[in-house]
Coordinates of C-alpha atoms in Angstrom, one line a residue:
M1 CA 0.0 0.0 0.0
V2 CA 1.2 3.5 -0.8
E3 CA 1.7 5.8 2.2
Q4 CA 2.3 9.5 2.6
F5 CA 5.9 10.5 1.9
D6 CA 6.7 7.3 0.0
S7 CA 8.8 7.7 -3.2
I8 CA 7.3 6.2 -6.3
K9 CA 8.6 5.8 -9.8
V10 CA 6.1 6.8 -12.5
K11 CA 5.9 7.4 -16.3
L12 CA 4.1 10.7 -16.8
E13 CA 1.4 10.6 -19.5
G14 CA -0.6 13.8 -19.6
I15 CA -1.8 16.9 -17.8
G16 CA -4.2 16.8 -14.8
E17 CA -6.9 19.0 -13.6
F18 CA -4.6 21.6 -12.0
G19 CA -1.8 21.5 -14.5
E20 CA 0.3 18.8 -12.8
A21 CA 1.6 15.9 -14.9
A22 CA -0.7 12.9 -14.7
S23 CA 0.1 9.3 -14.3
A24 CA -1.2 6.1 -12.6
Y25 CA 0.4 3.9 -9.9
Q26 CA -1.0 0.7 -8.4
G27 CA -4.5 1.7 -9.5
F28 CA -4.3 5.2 -8.2
R29 CA -4.6 8.4 -10.3
V30 CA -1.4 10.4 -9.6
S31 CA -0.9 14.2 -10.0
V32 CA 2.8 15.0 -10.0
F33 CA 3.9 18.6 -9.5
G34 CA 7.1 19.5 -11.4
G35 CA 6.8 16.8 -14.0
I36 CA 6.3 17.0 -17.8
P37 CA 4.4 14.6 -19.9
G38 CA 6.7 11.9 -21.4
E39 CA 9.1 12.0 -18.5
T40 CA 9.9 9.2 -16.0
V41 CA 10.4 10.5 -12.5
E42 CA 10.7 9.6 -8.9
A43 CA 8.1 11.5 -7.0
R44 CA 7.3 11.9 -3.3
V45 CA 3.7 11.3 -2.3
I46 CA 2.5 14.4 -0.3
R47 CA -1.2 13.6 -0.1
I48 CA -3.5 10.6 -0.4
S49 CA -7.2 11.2 -1.0
H50 CA -10.2 9.3 -2.3
T51 CA -9.5 10.8 -5.7
G52 CA -5.9 9.6 -5.9
L53 CA -2.4 10.7 -5.0
D54 CA -0.7 14.1 -5.1
A55 CA 3.1 14.0 -5.5
V56 CA 6.1 16.2 -6.2
V57 CA 9.1 15.3 -8.4
E58 CA 12.2 14.4 -6.4
K59 CA 14.4 13.1 -9.2
V60 CA 14.0 13.1 -13.0
I61 CA 15.1 9.7 -14.4
E62 CA 14.2 10.4 -18.1
A63 CA 14.0 14.1 -18.8
S64 CA 11.9 15.9 -21.4
P65 CA 13.7 18.1 -23.9
D66 CA 11.3 20.8 -22.8
R67 CA 12.6 20.9 -19.2
R68 CA 14.4 24.0 -18.0
S69 CA 15.4 25.4 -14.6
A70 CA 12.7 27.3 -12.8
V71 CA 13.3 31.0 -12.3
C72 CA 11.8 31.2 -8.8
E73 CA 13.5 29.6 -5.9
K74 CA 10.1 28.9 -4.3
F75 CA 8.8 27.0 -7.3
G76 CA 7.4 23.7 -6.1
E77 CA 7.1 24.9 -2.5
C78 CA 4.6 27.5 -3.8
S79 CA 1.9 26.2 -6.1
G80 CA 1.0 29.5 -7.8
C81 CA 3.0 28.6 -10.9
Q82 CA 2.8 25.1 -12.2
W83 CA 5.0 25.3 -15.4
Q84 CA 8.1 27.4 -14.7
H85 CA 10.1 24.2 -15.4
I86 CA 8.7 23.9 -19.0
R87 CA 10.0 26.0 -21.8
Y88 CA 7.5 28.6 -22.9
S89 CA 6.8 27.4 -26.4
R90 CA 5.9 24.0 -24.9
Q91 CA 3.6 25.7 -22.4
L92 CA 1.7 27.1 -25.3
E93 CA 1.4 23.7 -27.0
L94 CA 0.1 22.2 -23.7
K95 CA -2.5 24.9 -23.3
Q96 CA -3.7 24.3 -26.9
E97 CA -4.0 20.6 -26.0
L98 CA -6.0 21.4 -22.8
V99 CA -8.5 23.4 -24.9
R100 CA -8.7 20.5 -27.5
R101 CA -9.1 17.9 -24.7
A102 CA -12.0 19.9 -23.2
L103 CA -13.8 20.2 -26.5
K104 CA -13.3 16.4 -27.3
S105 CA -14.8 15.5 -23.9
Q106 CA -18.0 17.2 -25.0
G107 CA -18.0 15.5 -28.4
L108 CA -17.0 18.7 -30.2
D109 CA -14.6 19.1 -33.1
S110 CA -11.2 20.2 -31.7
A111 CA -9.2 20.3 -35.0
G112 CA -9.8 24.0 -35.5
V113 CA -8.4 25.2 -32.3
Q114 CA -5.8 27.9 -33.2
P115 CA -2.3 28.0 -31.7
V116 CA -2.2 29.9 -28.4
Q117 CA -1.2 33.5 -28.8
A118 CA 1.9 34.1 -26.7
S119 CA 2.1 36.7 -24.0
P120 CA 4.8 39.4 -24.8
D121 CA 6.1 38.9 -21.3
E122 CA 6.7 35.4 -19.8
F123 CA 7.4 37.1 -16.4
G124 CA 6.5 40.3 -14.7
Y125 CA 3.0 40.5 -16.3
R126 CA 0.6 40.1 -13.5
N127 CA -1.1 43.2 -12.2
H128 CA -2.9 41.7 -9.2
A129 CA -1.6 39.9 -6.1
R130 CA -3.6 38.4 -3.2
L131 CA -1.4 37.6 -0.2
T132 CA -1.7 35.9 3.1
V133 CA -0.2 37.2 6.3
R134 CA 1.2 34.9 9.0
R135 CA 0.8 37.2 11.9
R136 CA 2.7 35.1 14.4
I137 CA 5.9 35.4 12.3
N138 CA 4.9 38.7 10.6
Q139 CA 5.5 37.5 7.1
I140 CA 3.5 37.6 3.8
G141 CA 3.2 34.9 1.2
F142 CA 1.0 32.3 -0.5
I143 CA -0.7 29.0 0.6
N144 CA 0.3 25.9 -1.2
R145 CA -2.9 24.4 -2.9
V146 CA -2.1 20.8 -2.0
S147 CA -0.2 20.9 1.3
R148 CA -1.9 24.0 2.6
R149 CA 1.4 25.2 4.0
F150 CA 2.3 28.9 4.1
V151 CA 5.1 29.9 1.8
P152 CA 6.8 33.3 2.7
I153 CA 7.3 35.5 -0.4
D154 CA 9.0 38.8 -0.7
Q155 CA 9.3 38.8 -4.5
C156 CA 7.3 37.0 -7.2
P157 CA 8.7 36.7 -10.7
I158 CA 5.3 36.7 -12.5
M159 CA 4.2 39.9 -10.7
A160 CA 4.7 43.3 -12.3
E161 CA 7.8 45.2 -11.0
G162 CA 5.5 47.7 -9.3
I163 CA 3.8 45.0 -7.3
N164 CA 7.1 43.5 -6.2
S165 CA 8.2 47.0 -5.0
L166 CA 5.0 47.4 -3.0
M167 CA 5.4 43.9 -1.5
A168 CA 8.9 44.8 -0.4
A169 CA 7.6 47.9 1.3
L170 CA 4.9 45.9 3.1
F171 CA 7.1 42.8 4.0
G172 CA 7.3 42.3 7.8
R173 CA 4.9 45.2 8.5
C174 CA 1.4 43.7 7.9
A175 CA 0.7 41.8 11.2
E176 CA -2.5 43.8 11.7
T177 CA -4.3 41.8 9.0
T178 CA -4.5 38.2 7.7
Q179 CA -4.9 38.9 4.0
F180 CA -4.4 41.8 1.6
S181 CA -4.4 42.5 -2.1
I182 CA -2.4 44.7 -4.4
R183 CA -3.7 45.9 -7.8
Y184 CA -1.3 47.9 -10.0
G185 CA -1.6 49.9 -13.2
I186 CA 1.1 48.7 -15.6
N187 CA 0.6 51.7 -17.8
T188 CA -0.1 54.3 -15.1
D189 CA 2.0 53.3 -12.1
D190 CA -1.1 53.8 -10.1
Y191 CA -2.1 51.2 -7.4
L192 CA -4.4 50.2 -4.6
I193 CA -3.7 48.1 -1.5
Q194 CA -6.7 46.8 0.5
P195 CA -7.4 46.8 3.4
R196 CA -6.2 50.1 4.8
M197 CA -3.3 49.5 7.3
L198 CA -2.3 51.7 10.2
N199 CA 1.3 50.6 10.9
P200 CA 3.3 53.8 10.8
E201 CA 6.3 51.8 9.5
I202 CA 4.5 51.2 6.2
T203 CA 5.8 53.8 3.8
V204 CA 3.3 53.4 1.0
T205 CA -0.4 54.5 0.9
T206 CA -3.0 51.8 1.6
G207 CA -6.8 51.6 1.6
Q208 CA -7.4 53.2 -1.8
P209 CA -10.9 52.5 -3.1
H210 CA -9.7 52.2 -6.7
Y211 CA -6.9 52.7 -9.1
F212 CA -6.6 53.6 -12.7
E213 CA -5.2 51.8 -15.7
V214 CA -4.8 52.7 -19.3
M215 CA -5.8 50.1 -21.9
S216 CA -5.6 50.6 -25.6
G217 CA -5.2 54.3 -25.0
R218 CA -8.3 54.6 -22.8
K219 CA -8.3 55.2 -19.0
F220 CA -10.3 52.8 -16.8
R221 CA -11.1 53.1 -13.1
V222 CA -11.0 49.7 -11.3
S223 CA -12.2 49.3 -7.7
S224 CA -10.9 46.7 -5.3
P225 CA -13.7 44.1 -5.6
A226 CA -14.2 44.6 -9.4
F227 CA -12.9 42.2 -12.0
F228 CA -10.1 43.2 -14.4
Q229 CA -7.8 41.0 -16.5
V230 CA -4.5 40.4 -14.8
N231 CA -2.4 40.7 -18.0
T232 CA -3.0 44.2 -19.4
P233 CA -1.1 43.8 -22.8
Q234 CA -2.9 40.5 -23.5
A235 CA -6.2 42.0 -22.4
E236 CA -5.7 44.6 -25.1
R237 CA -5.0 41.9 -27.6
L238 CA -8.2 40.1 -26.5
A239 CA -10.2 43.3 -27.1
D240 CA -8.7 43.6 -30.6
L241 CA -9.5 39.9 -31.3
I242 CA -13.1 40.4 -30.2
R243 CA -13.5 43.4 -32.5
T244 CA -12.0 41.5 -35.4
R245 CA -14.2 38.4 -34.8
L246 CA -17.4 40.5 -34.6
Q247 CA -16.7 42.0 -38.1
L248 CA -18.3 45.3 -37.1
S249 CA -19.4 47.8 -39.8
G250 CA -20.5 50.5 -37.4
S251 CA -24.3 49.8 -37.8
E252 CA -24.6 47.0 -35.2
T253 CA -26.2 46.8 -31.8
I254 CA -23.9 44.9 -29.4
I255 CA -24.7 43.3 -26.1
D256 CA -21.7 43.0 -23.7
A257 CA -22.9 40.5 -21.1
Y258 CA -20.8 40.2 -17.9
A259 CA -19.4 43.6 -18.7
G260 CA -17.3 44.2 -15.6
V261 CA -15.9 47.8 -15.4
G262 CA -17.0 48.3 -19.1
T263 CA -13.7 47.4 -20.7
F264 CA -14.9 45.7 -23.9
A265 CA -18.0 48.0 -24.1
A266 CA -15.8 51.1 -24.1
L267 CA -13.2 49.8 -26.6
L268 CA -15.9 48.5 -29.0
A269 CA -18.2 51.4 -28.8
P270 CA -16.4 53.5 -31.6
Y271 CA -17.1 50.6 -34.0
A272 CA -20.8 50.0 -33.3
K273 CA -24.1 51.9 -33.4
K274 CA -25.0 50.9 -29.8
V275 CA -23.5 48.9 -27.0
I276 CA -25.7 47.5 -24.2
A277 CA -23.5 46.5 -21.2
I278 CA -24.9 44.2 -18.5
E279 CA -23.2 43.7 -15.1
E280 CA -24.5 42.6 -11.8
S281 CA -21.6 43.7 -9.5
G282 CA -22.5 47.0 -7.9
A283 CA -18.8 47.9 -7.5
A284 CA -18.0 47.2 -11.1
V285 CA -21.1 49.1 -12.3
K286 CA -19.9 52.2 -10.3
D287 CA -16.6 51.9 -12.1
A288 CA -18.2 51.4 -15.5
R289 CA -20.4 54.5 -15.1
V290 CA -17.2 56.5 -14.7
N291 CA -15.4 54.7 -17.5
V292 CA -18.1 55.1 -20.1
R293 CA -19.7 58.4 -19.1
D294 CA -18.3 60.2 -22.1
I295 CA -19.5 57.5 -24.6
P296 CA -23.1 58.3 -25.6
N297 CA -23.8 55.0 -27.5
I298 CA -23.4 52.8 -24.4
E299 CA -26.3 51.8 -22.3
L300 CA -25.3 50.3 -18.9
L301 CA -27.7 47.9 -17.1
E302 CA -27.0 46.8 -13.5
A303 CA -28.6 43.3 -13.4
K304 CA -27.8 39.6 -13.6
T305 CA -27.3 38.6 -17.2
E306 CA -29.7 35.7 -16.8
S307 CA -32.4 38.1 -15.6
V308 CA -32.2 40.8 -18.3
L309 CA -31.1 39.0 -21.4
P310 CA -34.4 37.2 -22.0
H311 CA -36.2 40.6 -22.1
L312 CA -33.9 42.0 -24.8
G313 CA -35.1 39.4 -27.3
R314 CA -33.4 39.4 -30.7
L315 CA -32.3 43.0 -30.3
A316 CA -28.6 42.5 -30.8
D317 CA -26.6 41.9 -34.0
A318 CA -23.7 40.6 -31.9
I319 CA -23.2 39.5 -28.3
I320 CA -20.1 39.1 -26.2
I321 CA -20.3 36.8 -23.1
D322 CA -17.4 36.6 -20.6
P323 CA -18.8 34.7 -17.6
S324 CA -17.1 33.5 -14.5
R325 CA -15.2 30.2 -14.4
S326 CA -18.4 28.2 -13.9
G327 CA -19.8 29.3 -17.3
C328 CA -23.2 30.6 -18.3
H329 CA -26.4 30.2 -16.3
P330 CA -28.9 27.9 -18.1
A331 CA -31.2 30.9 -18.6
V332 CA -28.5 32.7 -20.5
L333 CA -27.9 29.7 -22.8
K334 CA -31.6 29.5 -23.4
S335 CA -31.9 33.2 -24.3
L336 CA -28.9 32.9 -26.6
S337 CA -30.5 29.9 -28.3
F338 CA -34.0 31.3 -28.8
Y339 CA -32.8 34.9 -29.7
P340 CA -29.6 34.3 -31.5
P341 CA -27.5 37.2 -32.9
K342 CA -25.7 36.8 -36.1
R343 CA -22.4 36.5 -34.2
L344 CA -21.6 35.5 -30.7
V345 CA -18.2 35.8 -29.1
Y346 CA -17.6 33.7 -25.9
V347 CA -14.6 34.6 -23.7
S348 CA -13.6 32.0 -21.1
C349 CA -10.8 31.3 -18.6
N350 CA -12.0 27.7 -18.1
P351 CA -11.9 25.3 -21.1
E352 CA -14.1 22.8 -19.4
A353 CA -16.9 25.2 -18.8
L354 CA -16.5 26.7 -22.2
A355 CA -16.8 23.3 -23.8
C356 CA -19.9 22.4 -21.8
D357 CA -21.6 25.7 -22.9
L358 CA -20.4 25.3 -26.5
R359 CA -22.0 21.9 -26.6
V360 CA -25.4 23.4 -25.7
L361 CA -25.0 26.3 -28.1
T362 CA -24.0 24.2 -31.0
R363 CA -27.0 21.9 -30.3
G364 CA -28.9 25.1 -30.8
P365 CA -28.7 27.6 -33.7
Y366 CA -24.9 28.1 -33.8
A367 CA -21.9 26.8 -35.6
V368 CA -18.4 27.3 -34.3
N369 CA -16.4 29.6 -36.6
D370 CA -13.2 30.0 -34.7
I371 CA -11.5 29.1 -31.4
S372 CA -8.5 31.2 -30.5
P373 CA -6.7 30.7 -27.1
V374 CA -4.8 33.6 -25.7
D375 CA -2.1 33.2 -23.0
L376 CA -2.9 35.7 -20.2
F377 CA -1.2 33.5 -17.6
P378 CA 2.3 32.3 -18.5
Q379 CA 4.0 29.8 -16.1
T380 CA 0.5 28.4 -15.2
Y381 CA -1.9 26.0 -16.8
H382 CA -4.6 28.6 -17.1
V383 CA -5.6 29.8 -20.6
E384 CA -8.1 32.3 -21.9
T385 CA -10.1 31.2 -24.9
L386 CA -12.1 33.2 -27.4
A387 CA -14.7 31.2 -29.3
T388 CA -16.6 32.8 -32.2
L389 CA -20.0 31.3 -33.1
I390 CA -22.2 32.2 -36.1
L391 CA -25.9 31.8 -36.7
D392 CA -26.8 28.8 -38.9
E393 CA -30.4 28.9 -40.1
N394 CA -30.6 25.1 -40.7
K395 CA -29.5 24.4 -37.2
E396 CA -31.9 27.0 -35.9
K397 CA -34.8 25.2 -37.6
N398 CA -33.7 21.8 -36.2
F399 CA -33.3 23.4 -32.8
H400 CA -36.9 24.6 -32.7
A401 CA -38.1 21.2 -33.8
R402 CA -36.2 19.5 -31.0
Q403 CA -38.0 21.5 -28.3
K404 CA -41.1 19.3 -28.6
L405 CA -41.2 16.9 -25.6
V406 CA -42.5 13.4 -25.6
L407 CA -42.6 11.3 -22.4
A408 CA -41.9 7.7 -23.2
S409 CA -43.7 6.4 -20.1
A410 CA -47.2 5.5 -19.0
S411 CA -46.3 6.2 -15.4
P412 CA -48.8 8.7 -13.9
R413 CA -46.1 9.8 -11.4
R414 CA -43.7 10.9 -14.1
S415 CA -46.5 12.8 -16.0
E416 CA -47.4 14.5 -12.7
V417 CA -43.8 15.7 -12.2
L418 CA -43.6 17.2 -15.7
T419 CA -47.1 18.7 -15.4
A420 CA -46.2 20.3 -12.0
M421 CA -43.2 21.9 -13.7
G422 CA -45.6 23.5 -16.2
L423 CA -44.1 21.6 -19.2
V424 CA -46.0 20.9 -22.4
F425 CA -45.5 17.3 -23.5
E426 CA -47.0 14.3 -25.2
V427 CA -47.2 10.8 -23.7
A428 CA -46.2 7.7 -25.7
A429 CA -45.7 4.5 -23.7
S430 CA -42.6 2.6 -24.9
E431 CA -44.2 -0.9 -24.3
I432 CA -40.6 -2.2 -23.8
A433 CA -40.3 -5.1 -21.4
E434 CA -38.1 -4.2 -18.4
A435 CA -36.2 -7.5 -18.4
L436 CA -32.9 -7.6 -16.4
T437 CA -29.7 -8.2 -18.3
E438 CA -27.2 -10.4 -16.5
G439 CA -23.9 -8.8 -15.7
L440 CA -25.1 -5.2 -15.6
S441 CA -25.0 -3.2 -12.4
P442 CA -28.3 -1.6 -11.2
E443 CA -27.0 1.8 -12.5
E444 CA -26.1 0.3 -15.9
Q445 CA -29.4 -1.6 -16.0
A446 CA -31.5 1.5 -15.3
K447 CA -29.7 3.5 -18.0
A448 CA -30.0 0.7 -20.5
H449 CA -33.8 0.4 -19.9
A450 CA -34.2 4.2 -20.3
V451 CA -32.2 4.3 -23.5
N452 CA -34.2 1.4 -25.0
K453 CA -37.5 3.0 -24.1
A454 CA -36.5 6.3 -25.6
A455 CA -35.2 4.6 -28.8
A456 CA -38.4 2.7 -29.2
V457 CA -40.6 5.8 -29.0
A458 CA -38.2 7.9 -31.2
E459 CA -38.8 5.5 -34.1
R460 CA -42.5 6.7 -34.1
Y461 CA -41.5 10.4 -34.3
G462 CA -39.7 12.3 -37.0
A463 CA -38.8 15.2 -34.7
G464 CA -38.9 16.2 -31.0
T465 CA -37.1 15.0 -27.9
I466 CA -38.0 11.8 -26.2
I467 CA -37.7 11.6 -22.4
A468 CA -37.5 8.1 -20.9
A469 CA -36.8 6.9 -17.4
D470 CA -36.5 3.6 -15.5
T471 CA -36.4 3.3 -11.7
I472 CA -34.9 0.3 -9.8
V473 CA -35.0 -0.4 -6.1
V474 CA -31.9 -2.2 -4.7
S475 CA -31.9 -3.9 -1.4
G476 CA -28.4 -5.2 -0.6
D477 CA -27.5 -7.0 -3.9
E478 CA -31.1 -7.7 -4.8
I479 CA -33.1 -5.7 -7.4
L480 CA -36.7 -5.3 -6.5
G481 CA -39.0 -4.7 -9.4
K482 CA -42.8 -4.2 -9.4
P483 CA -44.5 -6.9 -7.3
G484 CA -46.6 -9.4 -9.3
S485 CA -49.1 -10.1 -6.5
A486 CA -50.3 -8.8 -3.1
E487 CA -48.2 -11.5 -1.4
E488 CA -45.0 -10.4 -3.3
A489 CA -45.7 -6.8 -2.3
T490 CA -46.1 -7.7 1.3
A491 CA -42.8 -9.6 1.2
M492 CA -41.0 -6.7 -0.3
L493 CA -42.3 -4.2 2.2
R494 CA -41.3 -6.5 5.1
K495 CA -37.8 -6.8 3.5
L496 CA -37.4 -3.1 3.4
R497 CA -38.8 -2.2 6.8
G498 CA -36.5 -0.3 9.1
K499 CA -33.6 -0.6 6.7
T500 CA -31.8 1.6 4.2
H501 CA -31.8 0.7 0.5
R502 CA -31.0 2.6 -2.7
V503 CA -33.2 3.8 -5.5
V504 CA -31.6 4.2 -8.9
S505 CA -33.3 6.0 -11.8
G506 CA -31.8 6.0 -15.3
V507 CA -32.9 8.8 -17.6
A508 CA -32.4 9.1 -21.3
V509 CA -33.2 11.9 -23.7
T510 CA -33.2 11.2 -27.5
D511 CA -33.4 13.5 -30.5
A512 CA -36.0 11.7 -32.6
A513 CA -34.7 13.4 -35.8
N514 CA -31.2 11.9 -35.7
G515 CA -31.3 9.3 -32.9
E516 CA -28.7 11.2 -30.8
D517 CA -29.2 10.2 -27.1
I518 CA -27.7 11.2 -23.8
A519 CA -28.3 9.1 -20.6
G520 CA -27.3 9.1 -17.0
F521 CA -28.5 7.9 -13.6
S522 CA -29.3 9.2 -10.2
T523 CA -29.0 7.4 -6.8
T524 CA -30.9 8.1 -3.6
L525 CA -30.4 6.3 -0.3
V526 CA -33.8 5.6 1.3
T527 CA -34.3 4.6 5.0
M528 CA -37.7 3.1 5.7
R529 CA -39.6 3.6 9.0
H530 CA -40.6 0.7 11.2
Y531 CA -44.2 0.3 10.0
T532 CA -46.3 -2.5 11.3
D533 CA -47.7 -5.6 9.6
E534 CA -51.2 -4.2 10.0
E535 CA -50.1 -1.0 8.1
I536 CA -48.6 -3.2 5.3
E537 CA -51.8 -5.2 5.0
H538 CA -53.9 -2.1 4.8
Y539 CA -51.6 -0.5 2.2
V540 CA -51.4 -3.6 0.0
K541 CA -55.2 -3.9 0.0
T542 CA -55.4 -0.4 -1.7
G543 CA -53.6 -1.9 -4.7
S544 CA -51.2 1.0 -4.8
P545 CA -48.0 -1.0 -4.4
L546 CA -48.6 -3.2 -7.4
D547 CA -47.4 -0.7 -10.0
K548 CA -44.3 0.5 -8.1
A549 CA -40.8 -0.8 -7.9
G550 CA -40.1 -2.0 -4.4
A551 CA -43.9 -2.0 -3.7
Y552 CA -44.1 1.6 -2.3
G553 CA -44.3 5.2 -3.3
I554 CA -42.5 7.8 -1.3
Q555 CA -45.3 10.2 -2.1
D556 CA -48.0 7.9 -0.6
K557 CA -49.2 10.2 2.2
A558 CA -51.4 7.7 4.0
F559 CA -48.8 4.9 4.3
N560 CA -45.9 7.3 4.5
P561 CA -43.3 4.5 4.4
V562 CA -40.1 6.5 4.4
S563 CA -38.2 7.8 7.4
H564 CA -35.6 9.9 5.6
I565 CA -33.6 10.0 2.4
K566 CA -30.2 11.1 1.3
G567 CA -30.3 12.4 -2.3
C568 CA -33.0 13.5 -4.7
Y569 CA -36.6 13.1 -3.6
L570 CA -38.0 13.1 -7.2
N571 CA -35.5 10.4 -8.1
V572 CA -37.4 8.1 -5.6
V573 CA -40.7 9.3 -7.2
G574 CA -39.3 8.1 -10.5
L575 CA -38.0 11.1 -12.4
P576 CA -35.1 13.1 -11.1
V577 CA -35.6 16.6 -12.5
C578 CA -32.0 17.6 -11.7
L579 CA -30.7 14.8 -13.9
M580 CA -33.3 15.2 -16.6
Q581 CA -32.8 19.0 -17.0
G582 CA -29.1 18.6 -17.2
L583 CA -29.4 16.0 -20.0
L584 CA -31.9 18.1 -21.9
L585 CA -29.6 21.1 -21.7
K586 CA -26.7 19.0 -23.1
L587 CA -29.0 18.0 -26.0
G588 CA -29.8 21.7 -26.6
V589 CA -33.4 21.5 -25.2
H590 CA -34.7 24.3 -23.0
P591 CA -38.1 23.5 -21.4
T592 CA -40.0 26.5 -20.1
V593 CA -40.5 25.8 -16.4
S594 CA -43.4 27.4 -14.6
T595 CA -42.4 30.3 -12.3
N596 CA -44.7 28.7 -9.7
W597 CA -42.9 25.3 -9.7
R598 CA -41.2 24.3 -6.5
P599 CA -39.7 20.7 -6.5
D600 CA -40.7 18.4 -3.7
G601 CA -38.0 17.5 -1.3
N602 CA -34.7 19.2 -0.5
C603 CA -32.6 18.4 -3.6
Q604 CA -30.6 21.5 -4.3
D605 CA -29.8 20.3 -7.8
C606 CA -33.5 20.2 -8.6
R607 CA -34.1 23.6 -7.0
K608 CA -31.5 25.3 -9.2
W609 CA -33.9 24.7 -12.1
Q610 CA -36.7 26.8 -10.5
C611 CA -37.7 29.6 -13.0
A612 CA -34.6 28.7 -15.2

């Protein structure tokens, strides 16, 4: 067995989630800091978790030709940079591979991903630092992501020279706080330090509410909580790329969603008829009002993009979206799909979130025209990506046809769930026998049943989306289906009484026009109460158990068989809305949910679809 601090020999195969080299060892997934794909190394295990091993290179046995010496003496001890040991040209190739990998994971074409546009500065580019203070030793530094150890820092090679000068002035003088941030104007030499510090030994001003930066010849005010790109020259390049990709003639109305302090809106306004900038952060909006006050063709809206975008309809000729790392809210994707502009530019710092959203948008009315990664973060695995999408009229027609919903189930409970949501749908029973297949797990079995049901109904329809589900009750290793008699129902209820079992629902959604399907499963742990034999007898006499897997319904108020659950309530009813809605979204289907719908139970994943 592998133990913490053991040394292991591994061949490194790829890049992991946080930029570490990836490998496998004795069945474990291994993330190795300081390695390069293709190398063989000895690595020291520093953490063991349920997801695998984290390790750091101790000795390189077979080195990559791309290996170089790290500039920073704290590299490895500090985890802020992951790739200082890799020559920069190879870093750019790896980032291109990360974008391609994310697209492939969503079934998207990755061949057209452009080479990553290099930063003019490998080091000294970063205009924002967030630092931790260890008050006991009165030092500033960073926290290692894996070990959680504090790493004292007085200089950082990826920070701008101005930030390093400010760090030097603050080093050893910040014990009055536990954290602080520095933001610096590369082109103005202006800065802010938050929070305000009172130590008289500090020789620089602190507590500024904002600072100013010049970008592409225009001055911007940026407050402490507002977002601003950390690499100013590359942000300028990004703005130029956006303008080029939008192919503006001067007559267009543009929507800049997630507008921040108004950077893109201000820089694009001279090339458009009108720019509508949407931003929910109050601090950023205050900055944006200052930054665009002299530009008459910009309208600034303080609101969540998902709240305001549906009300703008098909107003825009072009839209820019630059959401947070988690990607777009489902309501934004829905609005973009039902009211598509001719061109859409999506800016993202997270290839995985970008790929997920591109999958939805390309199942809608869009075709991908260009994917251009830009390196705003040298020495790290992070990459900014600009994706350009164009409206495709044939895809738009197919998209609207796909919105028709057909429930491939005669189950009244599943119909009740969809009806409660306010969805419009048809019912077409699949009439597929739910026979068990030897060798399949309950999860695989439930998914297979759902896929087969959806496929059978899809054959009867030329268009629309088929929704199918199958629910299995599992007690120990035994799968409990629907009871064939009152005696069998009684036996099942006695078997489940006072115990915990699991309920597995497989859900499949299928595009009837082309047969494309997506399936998944949801599992809920159900603990039954200690009901009596008399209660069982009375319940069985009602006939209610005979059409239910496991011989009970969690929604049966009179019998009330369940003590408590862990997981999705609607999964136990037979149709986990959280899973179904996620699958529909991946297929590019956006049901209109009633604003009055509130899902039964406490499943937070179901609740996030309220009013979506």
